[in-house]
Amino acid sequence: DMKVTQMPRYLIKRMGENVLLECGQDMSHETMYWYRQDPGLGLQLIYISYDVDSNSEGDIPKGYRVSRKKREHFSLILDSAKTNQTSVYFCASRAGTEVFFGKGTRLTVV
Amino acid sequence: SQWGEENLQALSIQEGEDVTMNCSYKTYTTVVHWYRQDSGRGPALIILIRSNEREKRSGRLRATLDTSSQSSSLSITAAQCEDTAVYFCATSSSSFSKLVFGQGTSLSVVP
C-alpha cells in the first residue's frame, strides 16, 4: 500500500519563527512535491523535487525552501514564518501518471 | 466550471441523481487528471484521461476531454452519499512532472 507520511499533522507557530514540515514516502519515488491549499483556491505548487538535491521552484516558492537529502524524505522550510503562510500543506510523490498525497499538515501562524 | 478566475463551486444533489462537473484549462495538456478529496485527507486520483481519448469510464465515473475547447468533464451516475467530496481537475505536461490543479467543485450528496 503506497504511503506518503507527513509530520506533524497540526502545528501552531508564532510569526517570525522557523518552521520545518517533514514528509516521507516508502515507495522510492523520484519525484516529490509540496503544495499548499487555501479555501477556494485549490492546490498551489510550491516546489518540485526530481530526486536528491534536484529541486525546482513551483508556482509560489517565495518564502519557502526545501531540502531533499534522501530520496524518501522531502522537507519544507519556512524561515521566519508569516501569518499569510497559514494554510494546509500537502506533500506528494509521483509514480508514472499518478500522484499520491499525504494527509496534510495544518499550519497556523499567529 | 473550475479554472480561470472562478471560485470553488458547490453542488448539492440527492442520492440517485446523476451529476456532471466541468473543468476548463488554459495551457496545452496531454492528460487531464480528476482527483477527489475527502474531508481531512489529501486528494486521491479517481480517473485520468489522455489527449487521444474523448471519453473514459471507470465504474460510475465518466470523464470526457475536448482538446479543441480545452475542457473536460467528470460525470457520476446514480450518486451516493459516499460520493460527497471535493473534486479537482488537474493538468500535466507531457513529462507528467508538474500537476496544476483547478479550484475544485464541492459535491454534496444528500439522502
Short mmCIF file of C-alpha atoms in Angstrom, two decimals:
data_model
loop_
_atom_site.label_atom_id
_atom_site.label_comp_id
_atom_site.label_asym_id
_atom_site.label_seq_id
_atom_site.Cartn_x
_atom_site.Cartn_y
_atom_site.Cartn_z
CA ASP A 1 0.00 0.00 0.00
CA MET A 2 1.64 3.23 -1.20
CA LYS A 3 2.06 5.75 1.56
CA VAL A 4 3.11 9.38 1.97
CA THR A 5 3.53 10.39 5.58
CA GLN A 6 3.53 13.95 6.83
CA MET A 7 4.61 15.20 10.22
CA PRO A 8 3.31 16.96 12.17
CA ARG A 9 -0.41 16.95 11.27
CA TYR A 10 -1.12 20.17 13.15
CA LEU A 11 1.25 22.98 14.02
CA ILE A 12 0.90 26.43 15.56
CA LYS A 13 3.80 28.84 15.27
CA ARG A 14 4.39 32.48 16.08
CA MET A 15 5.20 34.97 13.35
CA GLY A 16 8.94 35.08 12.80
CA GLU A 17 9.61 31.54 13.99
CA ASN A 18 11.16 28.93 11.73
CA VAL A 19 9.02 26.04 10.60
CA LEU A 20 10.01 22.59 9.41
CA LEU A 21 7.47 20.32 7.75
CA GLU A 22 8.59 16.80 7.05
CA CYS A 23 7.44 14.28 4.51
CA GLY A 24 8.36 10.69 3.87
CA GLN A 25 7.44 8.10 1.28
CA ASP A 26 8.16 4.40 1.30
CA MET A 27 7.87 3.83 -2.43
CA SER A 28 11.27 5.09 -3.62
CA HIS A 29 9.56 7.58 -5.95
CA GLU A 30 11.95 10.04 -7.56
CA THR A 31 9.58 12.99 -7.90
CA MET A 32 8.06 14.65 -4.87
CA TYR A 33 6.04 17.83 -4.36
CA TRP A 34 4.95 20.37 -1.81
CA TYR A 35 1.57 22.04 -2.31
CA ARG A 36 -0.43 24.41 -0.16
CA GLN A 37 -4.20 24.52 -0.08
CA ASP A 38 -6.22 27.55 0.89
CA PRO A 39 -10.03 27.73 0.94
CA GLY A 40 -11.45 28.20 -2.55
CA LEU A 41 -8.02 28.23 -4.22
CA GLY A 42 -7.34 24.59 -4.88
CA LEU A 43 -3.79 23.35 -4.52
CA GLN A 44 -0.87 25.58 -5.40
CA LEU A 45 2.53 24.13 -6.21
CA ILE A 46 5.39 25.38 -4.03
CA TYR A 47 8.31 23.15 -5.01
CA ILE A 48 9.09 20.04 -7.02
CA SER A 49 11.94 17.68 -6.30
CA TYR A 50 13.10 15.36 -9.07
CA ASP A 51 15.50 13.43 -6.84
CA VAL A 52 18.09 14.01 -4.12
CA ASP A 53 19.38 17.60 -4.29
CA SER A 54 17.46 18.23 -7.53
CA ASN A 55 14.76 20.73 -6.64
CA SER A 56 12.82 23.21 -8.70
CA GLU A 57 10.56 26.12 -7.86
CA GLY A 58 6.87 25.70 -8.41
CA ASP A 59 4.33 28.47 -8.84
CA ILE A 60 4.57 30.07 -5.38
CA PRO A 61 8.08 29.43 -3.97
CA LYS A 62 8.57 32.80 -2.28
CA GLY A 63 9.05 32.44 1.47
CA TYR A 64 9.80 28.72 1.27
CA ARG A 65 12.77 26.48 0.74
CA VAL A 66 13.12 22.74 0.54
CA SER A 67 15.63 20.06 1.33
CA ARG A 68 15.94 16.56 -0.09
CA LYS A 69 18.98 14.67 1.13
CA LYS A 70 17.47 11.21 0.87
CA ARG A 71 15.07 10.01 -1.82
CA GLU A 72 12.44 9.03 0.75
CA HIS A 73 12.43 12.36 2.63
CA PHE A 74 11.42 15.83 1.45
CA SER A 75 11.30 18.77 3.84
CA LEU A 76 9.65 22.17 3.53
CA ILE A 77 11.20 25.01 5.49
CA LEU A 78 9.71 28.37 6.30
CA ASP A 79 12.35 30.78 7.55
CA SER A 80 10.64 33.43 9.67
CA ALA A 81 7.03 32.37 9.17
CA LYS A 82 4.43 34.93 8.20
CA THR A 83 0.72 34.98 9.02
CA ASN A 84 -0.14 34.64 5.32
CA GLN A 85 1.60 31.27 5.33
CA THR A 86 -1.22 29.89 7.45
CA SER A 87 -2.51 27.06 5.27
CA VAL A 88 -2.77 23.32 4.82
CA TYR A 89 0.39 21.90 3.29
CA PHE A 90 0.40 18.70 1.29
CA CYS A 91 3.35 16.61 0.32
CA ALA A 92 3.06 14.21 -2.59
CA SER A 93 5.10 11.76 -4.62
CA ARG A 94 4.66 10.57 -8.18
CA ALA A 95 4.66 7.15 -9.77
CA GLY A 96 4.10 7.34 -13.51
CA THR A 97 0.95 9.36 -14.09
CA GLU A 98 -0.39 9.09 -10.56
CA VAL A 99 0.46 11.43 -7.71
CA PHE A 100 -0.01 10.20 -4.15
CA PHE A 101 -0.74 12.73 -1.45
CA GLY A 102 -0.17 12.71 2.26
CA LYS A 103 -2.89 13.70 4.72
CA GLY A 104 -1.57 17.23 5.05
CA THR A 105 -0.18 19.49 7.77
CA ARG A 106 -2.40 22.27 9.02
CA LEU A 107 -0.09 25.18 9.87
CA THR A 108 -1.33 28.21 11.75
CA VAL A 109 0.97 31.20 12.10
CA VAL A 110 -0.15 33.62 14.80
CA SER B 1 -16.69 25.23 -14.01
CA GLN B 2 -13.25 25.12 -12.47
CA TRP B 3 -10.23 27.10 -13.60
CA GLY B 4 -9.86 30.68 -14.71
CA GLU B 5 -11.00 33.15 -12.14
CA GLU B 6 -13.85 31.05 -10.78
CA ASN B 7 -14.08 30.37 -7.09
CA LEU B 8 -14.74 26.96 -5.64
CA GLN B 9 -18.07 25.67 -6.93
CA ALA B 10 -20.55 23.92 -4.72
CA LEU B 11 -23.17 21.44 -5.86
CA SER B 12 -25.81 19.66 -3.80
CA ILE B 13 -27.80 16.76 -5.24
CA GLN B 14 -29.97 13.95 -3.98
CA GLU B 15 -28.85 10.37 -3.81
CA GLY B 16 -29.52 8.55 -7.05
CA GLU B 17 -29.18 11.59 -9.29
CA ASP B 18 -26.56 11.99 -11.96
CA VAL B 19 -24.13 14.91 -11.79
CA THR B 20 -21.57 16.45 -14.13
CA MET B 21 -18.70 18.70 -13.15
CA ASN B 22 -16.86 20.77 -15.70
CA CYS B 23 -13.31 21.97 -16.00
CA SER B 24 -11.61 24.24 -18.50
CA TYR B 25 -7.88 24.74 -18.74
CA LYS B 26 -5.68 27.41 -20.24
CA THR B 27 -2.48 25.70 -21.32
CA TYR B 28 -1.80 22.73 -23.55
CA THR B 29 -2.02 19.45 -21.72
CA THR B 30 -1.59 15.83 -22.64
CA VAL B 31 -3.52 14.45 -19.68
CA VAL B 32 -6.40 15.61 -17.50
CA HIS B 33 -6.47 14.07 -14.07
CA TRP B 34 -9.52 14.03 -11.82
CA TYR B 35 -8.91 13.81 -8.09
CA ARG B 36 -11.31 13.62 -5.18
CA GLN B 37 -10.55 14.95 -1.74
CA ASP B 38 -12.41 13.76 1.31
CA SER B 39 -12.58 15.97 4.36
CA GLY B 40 -9.29 15.93 6.27
CA ARG B 41 -7.46 13.92 3.64
CA GLY B 42 -5.21 14.58 0.70
CA PRO B 43 -6.51 14.32 -2.87
CA ALA B 44 -6.66 10.89 -4.47
CA LEU B 45 -6.70 10.09 -8.20
CA ILE B 46 -10.01 8.68 -9.42
CA ILE B 47 -9.74 8.83 -13.21
CA LEU B 48 -7.32 10.06 -15.82
CA ILE B 49 -7.98 10.85 -19.48
CA ARG B 50 -5.35 11.38 -22.14
CA SER B 51 -5.43 13.77 -25.08
CA ASN B 52 -6.01 10.93 -27.56
CA GLU B 53 -9.13 9.81 -25.68
CA ARG B 54 -12.52 11.53 -25.86
CA GLU B 55 -14.13 9.51 -23.11
CA LYS B 56 -13.01 7.27 -20.25
CA ARG B 57 -15.15 5.24 -17.89
CA SER B 58 -14.47 3.72 -14.52
CA GLY B 59 -17.42 2.22 -12.69
CA ARG B 60 -19.95 5.03 -12.16
CA LEU B 61 -17.45 7.66 -13.31
CA ARG B 62 -17.19 9.02 -16.82
CA ALA B 63 -14.61 11.58 -17.90
CA THR B 64 -14.60 13.41 -21.21
CA LEU B 65 -11.96 15.54 -22.83
CA ASP B 66 -12.32 18.08 -25.63
CA THR B 67 -8.89 19.33 -26.56
CA SER B 68 -10.26 21.82 -29.10
CA SER B 69 -12.18 23.71 -26.40
CA GLN B 70 -9.64 22.82 -23.68
CA SER B 71 -12.31 21.42 -21.41
CA SER B 72 -13.02 18.24 -19.51
CA SER B 73 -15.95 16.92 -17.57
CA LEU B 74 -16.49 14.35 -14.86
CA SER B 75 -19.86 12.67 -14.52
CA ILE B 76 -21.06 10.48 -11.70
CA THR B 77 -24.01 8.22 -12.37
CA ALA B 78 -26.50 7.45 -9.61
CA ALA B 79 -24.59 9.41 -7.00
CA GLN B 80 -24.36 8.01 -3.49
CA CYS B 81 -23.78 9.75 -0.17
CA GLU B 82 -20.22 8.46 -0.11
CA ASP B 83 -19.52 10.44 -3.29
CA THR B 84 -19.64 13.59 -1.15
CA ALA B 85 -16.20 15.19 -1.58
CA VAL B 86 -14.34 17.97 -3.37
CA TYR B 87 -13.44 17.06 -6.94
CA PHE B 88 -10.47 18.62 -8.69
CA CYS B 89 -9.32 18.51 -12.24
CA ALA B 90 -5.61 18.85 -12.88
CA THR B 91 -3.45 19.07 -15.95
CA SER B 92 0.11 17.98 -16.53
CA SER B 93 2.80 18.42 -19.11
CA SER B 94 3.95 15.58 -21.34
CA SER B 95 6.54 14.59 -18.76
CA PHE B 96 3.85 14.48 -16.07
CA SER B 97 6.24 16.29 -13.76
CA LYS B 98 4.09 19.30 -12.92
CA LEU B 99 0.47 18.85 -11.88
CA VAL B 100 -1.62 22.03 -11.94
CA PHE B 101 -4.94 21.94 -10.13
CA GLY B 102 -8.19 23.76 -10.69
CA GLN B 103 -10.12 25.31 -7.78
CA GLY B 104 -12.33 22.29 -7.28
CA THR B 105 -16.03 21.50 -7.08
CA SER B 106 -17.54 20.65 -3.71
CA LEU B 107 -20.17 17.96 -4.20
CA SER B 108 -22.68 17.14 -1.50
CA VAL B 109 -24.95 14.12 -1.98
CA VAL B 110 -27.86 14.03 0.42
CA PRO B 111 -30.22 11.13 1.17
#
